[in-house]
PDB file of C-alpha atoms in Angstrom:
ATOM      1  CA  MET A 258      20.548 -42.531 -19.124  1.00 45.00           C
ATOM      2  CA  LYS A 259      24.090 -41.509 -18.645  1.00 47.00           C
ATOM      3  CA  LEU A 260      23.538 -38.035 -20.566  1.00 47.00           C
ATOM      4  CA  THR A 261      20.649 -37.164 -18.163  1.00 54.00           C
ATOM      5  CA  ILE A 262      22.654 -38.141 -14.950  1.00 50.00           C
ATOM      6  CA  PHE A 263      25.677 -35.909 -16.402  1.00 45.00           C
ATOM      7  CA  SER A 264      23.314 -33.126 -17.307  1.00 48.00           C
ATOM      8  CA  VAL A 265      21.779 -32.876 -13.661  1.00 46.00           C
ATOM      9  CA  LEU A 266      25.268 -32.756 -12.007  1.00 42.00           C
ATOM     10  CA  VAL A 267      26.017 -30.111 -14.369  1.00 44.00           C
ATOM     11  CA  ILE A 268      23.193 -28.053 -13.312  1.00 47.00           C
ATOM     12  CA  SER A 269      23.849 -29.020  -9.877  1.00 49.00           C
ATOM     13  CA  VAL A 270      27.727 -27.488  -9.662  1.00 45.00           C
ATOM     14  CA  ILE A 271      26.197 -24.498 -11.387  1.00 45.00           C
ATOM     15  CA  SER A 272      23.314 -24.083  -8.763  1.00 50.00           C
ATOM     16  CA  LEU A 273      26.247 -24.430  -6.239  1.00 46.00           C
ATOM     17  CA  ALA A 274      28.465 -21.951  -7.356  1.00 46.00           C
ATOM     18  CA  SER A 275      25.976 -19.547  -7.752  1.00 48.00           C
ATOM     19  CA  CYS A 276      24.655 -19.854  -3.992  1.00 48.00           C
ATOM     20  CA  ARG A 277      28.201 -19.447  -2.862  1.00 47.00           C
ATOM     21  CA  LYS A 278      29.010 -16.118  -4.697  1.00 46.00           C
ATOM     22  CA  ASP A 279      25.665 -14.880  -3.488  1.00 53.00           C
ATOM     23  CA  LYS A 280      26.462 -15.572   0.052  1.00 56.00           C
ATOM     24  CA  ILE A 281      29.892 -14.272   0.244  1.00 65.00           C
ATOM     25  CA  GLN A 282      30.082 -12.260   4.134  1.00 77.00           C
ATOM     26  CA  GLN A 283      31.187  -8.650   4.338  1.00 80.00           C
ATOM     27  CA  THR A 284      34.354  -8.683   6.757  1.00 91.00           C
ATOM     28  CA  ILE A 285      33.620  -6.963  10.316  1.00 92.00           C
ATOM     29  CA  LYS A 286      35.455  -3.687   8.871  1.00 92.00           C
ATOM     30  CA  GLN A 287      33.180  -3.652   6.111  1.00 92.00           C
ATOM     31  CA  TYR A 288      30.098  -4.302   8.068  1.00 94.00           C
ATOM     32  CA  ASP A 289      30.905  -1.418  10.321  1.00 96.00           C
ATOM     33  CA  GLN A 290      31.825   0.975   7.448  1.00 95.00           C
ATOM     34  CA  THR A 291      28.216   0.383   6.532  1.00 96.00           C
ATOM     35  CA  GLN A 292      27.020   1.066   9.877  1.00 96.00           C
ATOM     36  CA  ILE A 293      28.595   4.144  10.124  1.00 97.00           C
ATOM     37  CA  THR A 294      27.635   5.578   6.990  1.00 97.00           C
ATOM     38  CA  ASN A 295      24.139   4.596   7.088  1.00 97.00           C
ATOM     39  CA  TYR A 296      24.129   6.240  10.419  1.00 98.00           C
ATOM     40  CA  ILE A 297      25.395   9.343   8.871  1.00 98.00           C
ATOM     41  CA  ALA A 298      22.839   9.368   6.346  1.00 97.00           C
ATOM     42  CA  ALA A 299      19.906   8.624   8.363  1.00 97.00           C
ATOM     43  CA  ASN A 300      20.812  11.388  10.868  1.00 97.00           C
ATOM     44  CA  GLY A 301      21.484  13.685   8.536  1.00 97.00           C
ATOM     45  CA  LEU A 302      25.026  14.570   9.898  1.00 96.00           C
ATOM     46  CA  THR A 303      27.490  17.139   8.267  1.00 97.00           C
ATOM     47  CA  GLY A 304      31.403  17.470   8.298  1.00 96.00           C
ATOM     48  CA  PHE A 305      32.203  14.202   9.415  1.00 97.00           C
ATOM     49  CA  ILE A 306      35.858  12.807   7.749  1.00 95.00           C
ATOM     50  CA  ARG A 307      36.862   9.523   7.146  1.00 95.00           C
ATOM     51  CA  ASP A 308      40.238   9.022   9.166  1.00 94.00           C
ATOM     52  CA  THR A 309      43.300   8.443   7.374  1.00 90.00           C
ATOM     53  CA  THR A 310      45.995   8.676   9.684  1.00 86.00           C
ATOM     54  CA  GLY A 311      49.241   7.584   8.360  1.00 78.00           C
ATOM     55  CA  GLY A 312      47.720   6.707   5.072  1.00 79.00           C
ATOM     56  CA  ASP A 313      45.399   4.082   6.374  1.00 79.00           C
ATOM     57  CA  THR A 314      42.158   4.088   7.697  1.00 85.00           C
ATOM     58  CA  THR A 315      41.033   2.859  11.429  1.00 92.00           C
ATOM     59  CA  GLY A 316      37.135   2.928  10.055  1.00 94.00           C
ATOM     60  CA  ILE A 317      36.765   5.949  12.390  1.00 97.00           C
ATOM     61  CA  TYR A 318      34.797   9.063  11.372  1.00 97.00           C
ATOM     62  CA  TYR A 319      34.910  12.386  13.342  1.00 97.00           C
ATOM     63  CA  LYS A 320      34.135  16.045  13.147  1.00 98.00           C
ATOM     64  CA  ILE A 321      36.028  18.210  15.356  1.00 97.00           C
ATOM     65  CA  ILE A 322      33.641  20.829  17.502  1.00 97.00           C
ATOM     66  CA  ASN A 323      36.593  22.707  18.763  1.00 96.00           C
ATOM     67  CA  PRO A 324      40.384  22.470  18.067  1.00 95.00           C
ATOM     68  CA  GLY A 325      41.343  23.404  21.268  1.00 93.00           C
ATOM     69  CA  THR A 326      44.390  25.307  22.429  1.00 90.00           C
ATOM     70  CA  GLN A 327      47.146  25.248  20.000  1.00 92.00           C
ATOM     71  CA  THR A 328      49.105  28.193  21.160  1.00 90.00           C
ATOM     72  CA  ASP A 329      50.131  29.471  24.693  1.00 86.00           C
ATOM     73  CA  LYS A 330      49.661  33.476  25.542  1.00 86.00           C
ATOM     74  CA  SER A 331      53.300  33.839  23.882  1.00 89.00           C
ATOM     75  CA  GLY A 332      52.128  32.553  20.849  1.00 89.00           C
ATOM     76  CA  ASN A 333      54.396  29.204  20.891  1.00 92.00           C
ATOM     77  CA  PRO A 334      52.891  25.797  19.522  1.00 91.00           C
ATOM     78  CA  VAL A 335      51.504  23.891  22.829  1.00 90.00           C
ATOM     79  CA  PRO A 336      52.603  19.914  22.136  1.00 91.00           C
ATOM     80  CA  GLN A 337      50.257  17.620  20.854  1.00 93.00           C
ATOM     81  CA  LEU A 338      48.760  15.003  23.314  1.00 94.00           C
ATOM     82  CA  GLN A 339      51.197  12.051  23.642  1.00 95.00           C
ATOM     83  CA  TYR A 340      50.297   8.954  25.577  1.00 96.00           C
ATOM     84  CA  SER A 341      52.319   9.658  28.409  1.00 96.00           C
ATOM     85  CA  ASP A 342      50.022  12.757  28.921  1.00 95.00           C
ATOM     86  CA  ARG A 343      47.206  12.881  31.257  1.00 95.00           C
ATOM     87  CA  ILE A 344      43.974  13.768  29.778  1.00 96.00           C
ATOM     88  CA  SER A 345      40.916  15.158  31.598  1.00 96.00           C
ATOM     89  CA  TYR A 346      37.671  14.601  29.540  1.00 97.00           C
ATOM     90  CA  LEU A 347      33.957  14.683  29.948  1.00 96.00           C
ATOM     91  CA  TYR A 348      31.653  12.560  27.169  1.00 97.00           C
ATOM     92  CA  THR A 349      28.551  10.816  26.101  1.00 97.00           C
ATOM     93  CA  VAL A 350      28.360   7.737  24.295  1.00 97.00           C
ATOM     94  CA  ARG A 351      25.156   5.729  22.732  1.00 96.00           C
ATOM     95  CA  THR A 352      25.284   3.153  20.075  1.00 96.00           C
ATOM     96  CA  LEU A 353      24.251   3.795  16.643  1.00 96.00           C
ATOM     97  CA  ASP A 354      20.991   1.748  16.917  1.00 93.00           C
ATOM     98  CA  GLY A 355      20.336   3.542  20.280  1.00 93.00           C
ATOM     99  CA  SER A 356      19.349   0.679  22.661  1.00 91.00           C
ATOM    100  CA  TYR A 357      22.752   2.008  24.968  1.00 93.00           C
ATOM    101  CA  ILE A 358      22.774   5.746  25.951  1.00 94.00           C
ATOM    102  CA  GLN A 359      25.057   7.419  28.561  1.00 93.00           C
ATOM    103  CA  SER A 360      24.432  11.329  28.351  1.00 94.00           C
ATOM    104  CA  ASP A 361      24.987  12.630  31.996  1.00 93.00           C
ATOM    105  CA  THR A 362      27.972  14.727  31.518  1.00 94.00           C
ATOM    106  CA  ILE A 363      28.143  15.318  35.093  1.00 94.00           C
ATOM    107  CA  ASN A 364      28.492  11.820  35.899  1.00 94.00           C
ATOM    108  CA  ASN A 365      31.186  10.813  32.482  1.00 95.00           C
ATOM    109  CA  HIS A 366      33.941  12.182  33.695  1.00 96.00           C
ATOM    110  CA  PHE A 367      37.578  10.370  32.984  1.00 96.00           C
ATOM    111  CA  TYR A 368      40.916  11.390  34.244  1.00 96.00           C
ATOM    112  CA  ASP A 369      43.889   9.080  33.634  1.00 96.00           C
ATOM    113  CA  PHE A 370      47.163   8.992  30.631  1.00 96.00           C
ATOM    114  CA  VAL A 371      45.879   8.845  27.475  1.00 96.00           C
ATOM    115  CA  GLY A 372      47.547   5.513  26.728  1.00 96.00           C
ATOM    116  CA  HIS A 373      45.395   4.232  29.835  1.00 96.00           C
ATOM    117  CA  ILE A 374      41.949   5.130  28.279  1.00 96.00           C
ATOM    118  CA  LYS A 375      41.598   1.169  26.862  1.00 94.00           C
ATOM    119  CA  ASN A 376      42.815   0.024  30.036  1.00 92.00           C
ATOM    120  CA  ASP A 377      40.117   1.967  31.910  1.00 91.00           C
ATOM    121  CA  ASN A 378      37.467   0.122  30.054  1.00 89.00           C
ATOM    122  CA  GLN A 379      36.967   2.722  27.241  1.00 94.00           C
ATOM    123  CA  PRO A 380      37.417   1.792  23.641  1.00 95.00           C
ATOM    124  CA  LEU A 381      40.809   1.473  21.941  1.00 95.00           C
ATOM    125  CA  GLY A 382      39.055   3.514  19.283  1.00 96.00           C
ATOM    126  CA  LEU A 383      38.703   6.200  21.533  1.00 97.00           C
ATOM    127  CA  GLN A 384      41.909   6.242  23.096  1.00 96.00           C
ATOM    128  CA  THR A 385      42.915   6.106  19.212  1.00 95.00           C
ATOM    129  CA  ALA A 386      40.936   9.321  18.082  1.00 96.00           C
ATOM    130  CA  ILE A 387      42.029  11.358  21.060  1.00 96.00           C
ATOM    131  CA  HIS A 388      45.683  10.560  20.341  1.00 95.00           C
ATOM    132  CA  ASN A 389      45.420  11.078  16.926  1.00 94.00           C
ATOM    133  CA  LEU A 390      42.654  13.391  16.120  1.00 95.00           C
ATOM    134  CA  LEU A 391      41.587  15.297  19.110  1.00 95.00           C
ATOM    135  CA  LYS A 392      45.546  16.438  19.887  1.00 94.00           C
ATOM    136  CA  TYR A 393      45.239  19.264  21.711  1.00 94.00           C
ATOM    137  CA  PRO A 394      43.667  20.526  25.370  1.00 90.00           C
ATOM    138  CA  ASP A 395      40.330  21.967  25.598  1.00 94.00           C
ATOM    139  CA  ALA A 396      39.850  20.261  22.451  1.00 96.00           C
ATOM    140  CA  SER A 397      36.272  18.732  21.941  1.00 97.00           C
ATOM    141  CA  MET A 398      35.080  16.203  18.947  1.00 98.00           C
ATOM    142  CA  ARG A 399      32.268  13.856  18.155  1.00 98.00           C
ATOM    143  CA  VAL A 400      33.700  10.477  16.706  1.00 98.00           C
ATOM    144  CA  LEU A 401      31.992   7.318  15.513  1.00 98.00           C
ATOM    145  CA  ILE A 402      33.912   4.497  16.269  1.00 98.00           C
ATOM    146  CA  PRO A 403      33.650   0.833  14.277  1.00 97.00           C
ATOM    147  CA  SER A 404      32.977  -2.151  16.513  1.00 96.00           C
ATOM    148  CA  HIS A 405      36.068  -3.776  16.035  1.00 95.00           C
ATOM    149  CA  LEU A 406      37.784  -0.689  17.540  1.00 96.00           C
ATOM    150  CA  ALA A 407      34.998  -0.696  20.409  1.00 96.00           C
ATOM    151  CA  TYR A 408      34.143  -3.692  22.289  1.00 95.00           C
ATOM    152  CA  GLY A 409      34.085  -6.139  19.651  1.00 94.00           C
ATOM    153  CA  ILE A 410      32.319  -9.539  19.057  1.00 92.00           C
ATOM    154  CA  ASP A 411      31.420  -9.670  22.772  1.00 91.00           C
ATOM    155  CA  GLY A 412      30.262  -6.119  23.878  1.00 92.00           C
ATOM    156  CA  THR A 413      30.656  -4.746  27.457  1.00 90.00           C
ATOM    157  CA  GLY A 414      27.964  -4.952  30.097  1.00 83.00           C
ATOM    158  CA  SER A 415      25.990  -7.901  32.198  1.00 74.00           C
ATOM    159  CA  GLY A 416      22.503  -8.426  31.685  1.00 65.00           C
ATOM    160  CA  SER A 417      20.325  -8.735  28.427  1.00 59.00           C
ATOM    161  CA  SER A 418      21.180  -6.566  25.671  1.00 51.00           C
ATOM    162  CA  THR A 419      17.594  -6.061  24.936  1.00 54.00           C
ATOM    163  CA  VAL A 420      17.418  -4.021  28.180  1.00 55.00           C
ATOM    164  CA  ALA A 421      18.574  -0.004  27.327  1.00 57.00           C
ATOM    165  CA  ASN A 422      21.643   0.987  29.149  1.00 67.00           C
ATOM    166  CA  ASN A 423      22.319  -2.063  30.820  1.00 78.00           C
ATOM    167  CA  ARG A 424      24.420  -3.330  28.180  1.00 87.00           C
ATOM    168  CA  ILE A 425      26.414  -2.792  24.648  1.00 92.00           C
ATOM    169  CA  ALA A 426      25.864  -5.488  22.375  1.00 91.00           C
ATOM    170  CA  GLY A 427      28.560  -7.135  20.625  1.00 92.00           C
ATOM    171  CA  ASN A 428      29.176  -5.677  16.755  1.00 93.00           C
ATOM    172  CA  GLU A 429      27.925  -2.005  17.971  1.00 96.00           C
ATOM    173  CA  CYS A 430      29.693   0.867  16.492  1.00 97.00           C
ATOM    174  CA  LEU A 431      29.683   3.808  19.002  1.00 98.00           C
ATOM    175  CA  ASP A 432      28.891   7.633  18.518  1.00 98.00           C
ATOM    176  CA  TYR A 433      31.026   9.542  21.320  1.00 98.00           C
ATOM    177  CA  TYR A 434      31.188  13.333  22.050  1.00 98.00           C
ATOM    178  CA  ILE A 435      34.438  14.037  23.947  1.00 97.00           C
ATOM    179  CA  HIS A 436      35.371  17.363  25.542  1.00 97.00           C
ATOM    180  CA  ALA A 437      38.826  17.675  26.969  1.00 96.00           C
ATOM    181  CA  VAL A 438      38.986  20.010  29.970  1.00 95.00           C
ATOM    182  CA  ASN A 439      42.224  21.743  30.506  1.00 93.00           C
ATOM    183  CA  ASN A 440      41.295  25.287  32.091  1.00 92.00           C
ATOM    184  CA  PHE A 441      39.453  23.907  34.834  1.00 94.00           C
ATOM    185  CA  LYS A 442      38.755  27.513  36.329  1.00 93.00           C
ATOM    186  CA  VAL A 443      36.926  28.566  33.175  1.00 93.00           C
ATOM    187  CA  TYR A 444      35.221  25.190  33.072  1.00 95.00           C
ATOM    188  CA  ASP A 445      33.838  24.675  36.525  1.00 96.00           C
ATOM    189  CA  ASP A 446      32.339  28.591  36.384  1.00 96.00           C
ATOM    190  CA  LEU A 447      30.617  27.762  33.032  1.00 96.00           C
ATOM    191  CA  VAL A 448      29.123  24.492  34.759  1.00 97.00           C
ATOM    192  CA  ILE A 449      28.103  26.218  37.901  1.00 98.00           C
ATOM    193  CA  GLN A 450      26.692  29.153  36.127  1.00 97.00           C
ATOM    194  CA  ASN A 451      24.514  26.567  33.944  1.00 97.00           C
ATOM    195  CA  TYR A 452      23.410  24.641  36.834  1.00 97.00           C
ATOM    196  CA  MET A 453      22.005  27.844  38.394  1.00 98.00           C
ATOM    197  CA  LYS A 454      20.302  28.429  36.156  1.00 97.00           C
ATOM    198  CA  ALA A 455      18.698  25.071  34.606  1.00 96.00           C
ATOM    199  CA  ASN A 456      17.657  24.912  38.408  1.00 97.00           C
ATOM    200  CA  ASN A 457      16.324  28.493  38.827  1.00 97.00           C
ATOM    201  CA  LEU A 458      18.907  29.297  41.805  1.00 97.00           C
ATOM    202  CA  THR A 459      19.202  33.105  42.556  1.00 97.00           C
ATOM    203  CA  GLY A 460      20.930  34.979  45.359  1.00 97.00           C
ATOM    204  CA  TYR A 461      24.003  32.898  44.825  1.00 98.00           C
ATOM    205  CA  ILE A 462      27.234  35.671  45.768  1.00 98.00           C
ATOM    206  CA  PRO A 463      30.600  34.910  44.239  1.00 97.00           C
ATOM    207  CA  ALA A 464      33.487  35.116  46.322  1.00 97.00           C
ATOM    208  CA  GLN A 465      36.978  34.473  46.203  1.00 96.00           C
ATOM    209  CA  SER A 466      38.963  31.630  47.715  1.00 96.00           C
ATOM    210  CA  THR A 467      41.512  32.734  50.395  1.00 93.00           C
ATOM    211  CA  THR A 468      42.730  28.929  50.843  1.00 91.00           C
ATOM    212  CA  LEU A 469      43.854  29.027  47.159  1.00 93.00           C
ATOM    213  CA  PRO A 470      43.163  32.357  45.721  1.00 93.00           C
ATOM    214  CA  GLY A 471      41.846  32.797  41.811  1.00 92.00           C
ATOM    215  CA  ASN A 472      39.260  30.417  42.482  1.00 95.00           C
ATOM    216  CA  VAL A 473      35.935  31.454  42.779  1.00 97.00           C
ATOM    217  CA  TYR A 474      32.921  29.712  44.553  1.00 98.00           C
ATOM    218  CA  TYR A 475      29.404  30.745  45.608  1.00 98.00           C
ATOM    219  CA  TYR A 476      27.534  31.076  48.544  1.00 98.00           C
ATOM    220  CA  LYS A 477      23.713  31.628  50.008  1.00 98.00           C
ATOM    221  CA  ILE A 478      22.917  32.374  53.499  1.00 97.00           C
ATOM    222  CA  LEU A 479      19.835  30.406  54.040  1.00 97.00           C
ATOM    223  CA  THR A 480      19.025  31.247  57.642  1.00 95.00           C
ATOM    224  CA  SER A 481      21.214  33.843  59.323  1.00 93.00           C
ATOM    225  CA  ALA A 482      22.434  33.843  63.048  1.00 90.00           C
ATOM    226  CA  SER A 483      24.036  37.055  64.950  1.00 81.00           C
ATOM    227  CA  THR A 484      25.998  34.333  67.593  1.00 82.00           C
ATOM    228  CA  ASN A 485      29.424  35.743  68.755  1.00 79.00           C
ATOM    229  CA  ASP A 486      30.778  32.268  67.573  1.00 81.00           C
ATOM    230  CA  PRO A 487      33.200  32.530  64.455  1.00 84.00           C
ATOM    231  CA  ILE A 488      34.510  29.798  62.719  1.00 92.00           C
ATOM    232  CA  THR A 489      38.237  29.267  62.442  1.00 91.00           C
ATOM    233  CA  ASP A 490      40.853  26.853  61.439  1.00 89.00           C
ATOM    234  CA  PHE A 491      41.408  25.881  65.589  1.00 89.00           C
ATOM    235  CA  ASN A 492      37.655  24.944  65.849  1.00 89.00           C
ATOM    236  CA  THR A 493      35.339  22.024  66.035  1.00 92.00           C
ATOM    237  CA  ILE A 494      32.146  22.843  64.833  1.00 94.00           C
ATOM    238  CA  THR A 495      28.838  20.137  65.112  1.00 94.00           C
ATOM    239  CA  ALA A 496      26.808  20.328  62.111  1.00 94.00           C
ATOM    240  CA  THR A 497      24.249  18.407  59.516  1.00 94.00           C
ATOM    241  CA  TYR A 498      25.079  19.018  55.940  1.00 95.00           C
ATOM    242  CA  THR A 499      24.141  17.181  52.680  1.00 95.00           C
ATOM    243  CA  GLY A 500      26.693  16.824  49.981  1.00 95.00           C
ATOM    244  CA  GLN A 501      25.822  16.385  46.298  1.00 95.00           C
ATOM    245  CA  ILE A 502      27.257  16.444  42.846  1.00 96.00           C
ATOM    246  CA  PHE A 503      25.525  18.347  40.005  1.00 96.00           C
ATOM    247  CA  ASN A 504      23.111  15.950  38.896  1.00 95.00           C
ATOM    248  CA  GLY A 505      21.314  15.471  42.099  1.00 93.00           C
ATOM    249  CA  TYR A 506      23.356  12.357  43.401  1.00 94.00           C
ATOM    250  CA  ILE A 507      23.859  12.656  47.440  1.00 94.00           C
ATOM    251  CA  PHE A 508      27.377  11.484  47.971  1.00 91.00           C
ATOM    252  CA  ASP A 509      27.420  11.726  51.080  1.00 88.00           C
ATOM    253  CA  GLY A 510      25.202   9.129  53.059  1.00 80.00           C
ATOM    254  CA  ALA A 511      26.399   9.494  56.439  1.00 85.00           C
ATOM    255  CA  TYR A 512      25.490  13.240  57.191  1.00 87.00           C
ATOM    256  CA  ASN A 513      23.142  13.945  54.415  1.00 84.00           C
ATOM    257  CA  GLY A 514      21.045  16.517  56.449  1.00 85.00           C
ATOM    258  CA  THR A 515      19.992  14.383  58.952  1.00 86.00           C
ATOM    259  CA  ASN A 516      22.832  12.785  61.197  1.00 89.00           C
ATOM    260  CA  THR A 517      25.064  15.389  63.165  1.00 92.00           C
ATOM    261  CA  LEU A 518      28.871  15.412  62.518  1.00 93.00           C
ATOM    262  CA  THR A 519      31.513  16.825  64.953  1.00 93.00           C
ATOM    263  CA  ALA A 520      34.610  17.641  62.993  1.00 92.00           C
ATOM    264  CA  SER A 521      37.601  20.260  62.684  1.00 92.00           C
ATOM    265  CA  VAL A 522      37.194  22.556  60.076  1.00 91.00           C
ATOM    266  CA  ALA A 523      40.748  22.830  58.905  1.00 90.00           C
ATOM    267  CA  ASN A 524      40.032  19.228  57.397  1.00 89.00           C
ATOM    268  CA  PHE A 525      37.219  20.179  54.843  1.00 93.00           C
ATOM    269  CA  VAL A 526      37.588  20.561  51.103  1.00 95.00           C
ATOM    270  CA  PRO A 527      38.983  24.273  50.790  1.00 96.00           C
ATOM    271  CA  GLY A 528      35.691  25.548  49.304  1.00 97.00           C
ATOM    272  CA  VAL A 529      33.630  24.644  52.253  1.00 96.00           C
ATOM    273  CA  LYS A 530      36.148  25.441  54.510  1.00 96.00           C
ATOM    274  CA  ASP A 531      36.810  29.198  53.373  1.00 96.00           C
ATOM    275  CA  ALA A 532      32.747  29.436  53.359  1.00 97.00           C
ATOM    276  CA  LEU A 533      32.168  28.452  56.764  1.00 96.00           C
ATOM    277  CA  GLU A 534      34.974  30.609  58.220  1.00 95.00           C
ATOM    278  CA  LYS A 535      34.148  33.881  56.242  1.00 95.00           C
ATOM    279  CA  TYR A 536      30.509  33.838  56.094  1.00 95.00           C
ATOM    280  CA  ALA A 537      28.866  31.357  58.871  1.00 95.00           C
ATOM    281  CA  VAL A 538      28.412  31.196  62.862  1.00 94.00           C
ATOM    282  CA  ALA A 539      26.719  29.072  65.180  1.00 93.00           C
ATOM    283  CA  GLY A 540      23.321  29.033  63.765  1.00 93.00           C
ATOM    284  CA  THR A 541      23.916  29.651  60.190  1.00 95.00           C
ATOM    285  CA  GLU A 542      22.094  27.552  57.598  1.00 96.00           C
ATOM    286  CA  ILE A 543      24.625  28.560  54.093  1.00 97.00           C
ATOM    287  CA  SER A 544      24.391  26.687  50.776  1.00 97.00           C
ATOM    288  CA  ILE A 545      27.562  26.526  49.108  1.00 98.00           C
ATOM    289  CA  LEU A 546      28.526  25.917  45.099  1.00 98.00           C
ATOM    290  CA  ILE A 547      32.034  25.010  45.015  1.00 98.00           C
ATOM    291  CA  PRO A 548      34.248  24.251  41.848  1.00 97.00           C
ATOM    292  CA  SER A 549      36.180  21.275  41.455  1.00 96.00           C
ATOM    293  CA  THR A 550      39.294  23.114  42.151  1.00 96.00           C
ATOM    294  CA  LEU A 551      38.124  23.731  45.719  1.00 97.00           C
ATOM    295  CA  GLY A 552      36.650  20.317  46.025  1.00 96.00           C
ATOM    296  CA  TYR A 553      38.542  17.401  45.338  1.00 94.00           C
ATOM    297  CA  GLY A 554      40.012  18.319  42.291  1.00 93.00           C
ATOM    298  CA  LEU A 555      40.980  15.512  39.479  1.00 90.00           C
ATOM    299  CA  PRO A 556      41.310  12.512  41.283  1.00 87.00           C
ATOM    300  CA  ALA A 557      37.933  10.567  41.461  1.00 84.00           C
ATOM    301  CA  GLN A 558      36.744   9.521  44.913  1.00 87.00           C
ATOM    302  CA  THR A 559      34.704   6.609  45.831  1.00 85.00           C
ATOM    303  CA  SER A 560      31.593   7.836  44.808  1.00 89.00           C
ATOM    304  CA  ILE A 561      32.550  11.538  43.180  1.00 94.00           C
ATOM    305  CA  PRO A 562      33.661  11.353  39.264  1.00 95.00           C
ATOM    306  CA  ALA A 563      37.146  13.095  38.564  1.00 95.00           C
ATOM    307  CA  PHE A 564      37.103  17.187  38.571  1.00 96.00           C
ATOM    308  CA  SER A 565      33.438  17.555  39.892  1.00 97.00           C
ATOM    309  CA  CYS A 566      31.406  20.629  40.712  1.00 97.00           C
ATOM    310  CA  LEU A 567      30.228  19.982  44.273  1.00 97.00           C
ATOM    311  CA  ARG A 568      26.692  21.579  46.069  1.00 97.00           C
ATOM    312  CA  PHE A 569      26.496  21.413  49.752  1.00 96.00           C
ATOM    313  CA  THR A 570      23.948  22.680  52.372  1.00 96.00           C
ATOM    314  CA  TRP A 571      25.516  23.397  55.869  1.00 95.00           C
ATOM    315  CA  ASN A 572      23.471  23.954  58.931  1.00 95.00           C
ATOM    316  CA  ILE A 573      25.873  24.853  62.026  1.00 94.00           C
ATOM    317  CA  VAL A 574      24.871  23.845  65.374  1.00 93.00           C
ATOM    318  CA  SER A 575      27.554  24.895  67.390  1.00 93.00           C
ATOM    319  CA  VAL A 576      30.981  25.698  67.687  1.00 94.00           C
ATOM    320  CA  THR A 577      33.821  24.807  70.085  1.00 90.00           C
ATOM    321  CA  PRO A 578      37.517  26.129  70.608  1.00 83.00           C
TER     322      PRO A 578
END
C-alpha cells in the first residue's frame, strides 16, 4: 500500500510540473511581436524594418516612404526633429484586427511639439517613432506600434470594443501612416487639386493673394452681378455663406447658407477677404477654395483641424460704406 501511495504522489508531481511548463505565458512584448509579425505576413507587407535605435529594440516596425527634406537649398544639412520642435502631420490609424479605423486625412491633423505627442492622446510609440525614425520635415512613414507603447492594457475611447471606430481595446497594436508637413504652399495646392478632381469641380481660376503674396487660392463666379458696389476693407457687407472643410463637414453652423451675416470684410480670413474684394460686388455668388495659409493656419480651431484647406460659398446681398 505504501509503495502504491508513493507511486501516485510521484506521478502527480510530474504531471503538475508538466502542466506548469506547458502554461508559461508570453510577456506583453513577446505577444506584441507575434501580433505584428503575423500582421506583416498576412498582409504581404514588405520593406518593414524592426527598430533597433540605441542598440535595443522598442518592438516598433517601420517603413520610410519619403525621407523628407534633409538638406536646404544651399546643400546644408537640415537639423533632425527634436522633442522641443513643433511638428505638423496628418495620419491614418487602424488596429491590426481592423476593429478600429481612422482614415480621414482631412480631419486627422496634428500640430504641437514633438514632445507633446503623447500628452495629446497619441501613443508614446508614435512620439518615439517620429523622433527617432521619421526625423525630418516633409517625411512620411508607415509604422506598426506594439500595444505596450500604444494604449496598453486599458485601451482608449468609450463604449464597447466590439463597435467599430468607437474604442481601441486593450493590448491592441496599431498601424499608423504619418506624413509630416512643412512646405504648406506645396501641400495645400496638392490637396486643393485632388479635391477638385475627386469632386469633379471645374471652372475654378487660380489667383494670387494680395494680403499674403505668394499664396494661391481658387475662385469661381456662380452668379455674376454688375452693380456699382465694390467691396473694400472699409465696407460692411450683408451676405449668406457656407464654410466647410474638404471632408464635407460644415464648420460654420450659424451662417450655413440660410442665415444672414452683416460684418466688416476686413475681419475675414485672408483668402475670403482677397476673393470678395477682387471678384465680388453686391449680387455676386462666388465659390472659393483656399489653402490653410489663407485660412486659419496651423492652430486648430473649435471645429476646424489644424492646417485645413477650406471651401466657401458666398452670396453677397448688399454692400454699405
